[in-house]
Amino acid sequence: MTTAADTRSSNDQLVITRLFDAPRDLMFRMWTDVRHAMHWWGPQDYPAVQMEMDVRPGGKWRHCLRATADGRELWHHGEFREVIALERLVFTFAWEEDGERGQETLVIVTFTDENGKTRMTFHHAPFQSIGERDGHTEGWSSAFDRLGDALQRSMTP
């Protein structure tokens, strides 16, 4: 469950901060264990249908999102640059498309304990256009709504 959210952006970057009512170790597993990530990765209308992750510095990841409306598939991939258990993930992100969307960006996710809850700060940059940034704002926000729901389900006996 998400208890608070904040989204800030400049022309070339996106920052989303959310406080989740879940312990930090579970939040970290939601990001790094495919069995958990499959339940929330991707926006509501483009959920993940296939994932591969080698969560270690230098390890690769690749995911496929599929449109619920028409079955269109969107592939994206990257490489983990930094993995500090329970604290921080840094990875590259690129859509498998030509042009602006195919350019590599960097994602930094930090996890901070706040009285048994977890403050997640998500930073994604640089974007080549405001339109691309805004599209990612919408997509990640929807995915993080789904993350909150998945956390709540995983903590319900």
PDB file of C-alpha atoms in Angstrom, residues 1-2 16 20-21 24 42 52 54-55 64 72 74 81 96 98 100 113-114 136-137 145 150-151 153:
ATOM      1  CA  MET A   1       0.000   0.000   0.000  1.00  0.00           C
ATOM      2  CA  THR A   2       1.280   3.459  -0.873  1.00  0.00           C
ATOM      3  CA  ILE A  16       9.158   9.951  -8.020  1.00  0.00           C
ATOM      4  CA  PHE A  20       5.110   2.323   0.967  1.00  0.00           C
ATOM      5  CA  ASP A  21       3.607   0.584   3.984  1.00  0.00           C
ATOM      6  CA  ARG A  24      12.495  -2.446   3.149  1.00  0.00           C
ATOM      7  CA  GLY A  42       4.769  -2.144 -16.261  1.00  0.00           C
ATOM      8  CA  GLU A  52      14.956 -11.973 -17.200  1.00  0.00           C
ATOM      9  CA  ASP A  54      20.704 -11.072 -13.384  1.00  0.00           C
ATOM     10  CA  VAL A  55      20.754  -8.728 -10.398  1.00  0.00           C
ATOM     11  CA  CYS A  64       8.555  -7.545 -22.287  1.00  0.00           C
ATOM     12  CA  ARG A  72       1.383  -5.103 -28.841  1.00  0.00           C
ATOM     13  CA  LEU A  74       7.241  -3.481 -25.956  1.00  0.00           C
ATOM     14  CA  ARG A  81      25.513  -0.850 -12.547  1.00  0.00           C
ATOM     15  CA  GLU A  96      14.301  -1.853 -28.057  1.00  0.00           C
ATOM     16  CA  ASP A  98      14.930   3.081 -33.000  1.00  0.00           C
ATOM     17  CA  GLU A 100      14.693   8.691 -29.131  1.00  0.00           C
ATOM     18  CA  ASP A 113      13.436   2.719   6.229  1.00  0.00           C
ATOM     19  CA  GLU A 114      10.912   4.999   7.954  1.00  0.00           C
ATOM     20  CA  HIS A 136       7.616   7.644 -18.528  1.00  0.00           C
ATOM     21  CA  THR A 137       6.060   9.636 -15.670  1.00  0.00           C
ATOM     22  CA  ASP A 145       0.404   1.927  -8.108  1.00  0.00           C
ATOM     23  CA  ALA A 150       1.290  -6.234  -5.005  1.00  0.00           C
ATOM     24  CA  LEU A 151       2.890  -5.315  -1.680  1.00  0.00           C
ATOM     25  CA  ARG A 153      -1.340  -8.746  -1.435  1.00  0.00           C
TER      26      ARG A 153
END
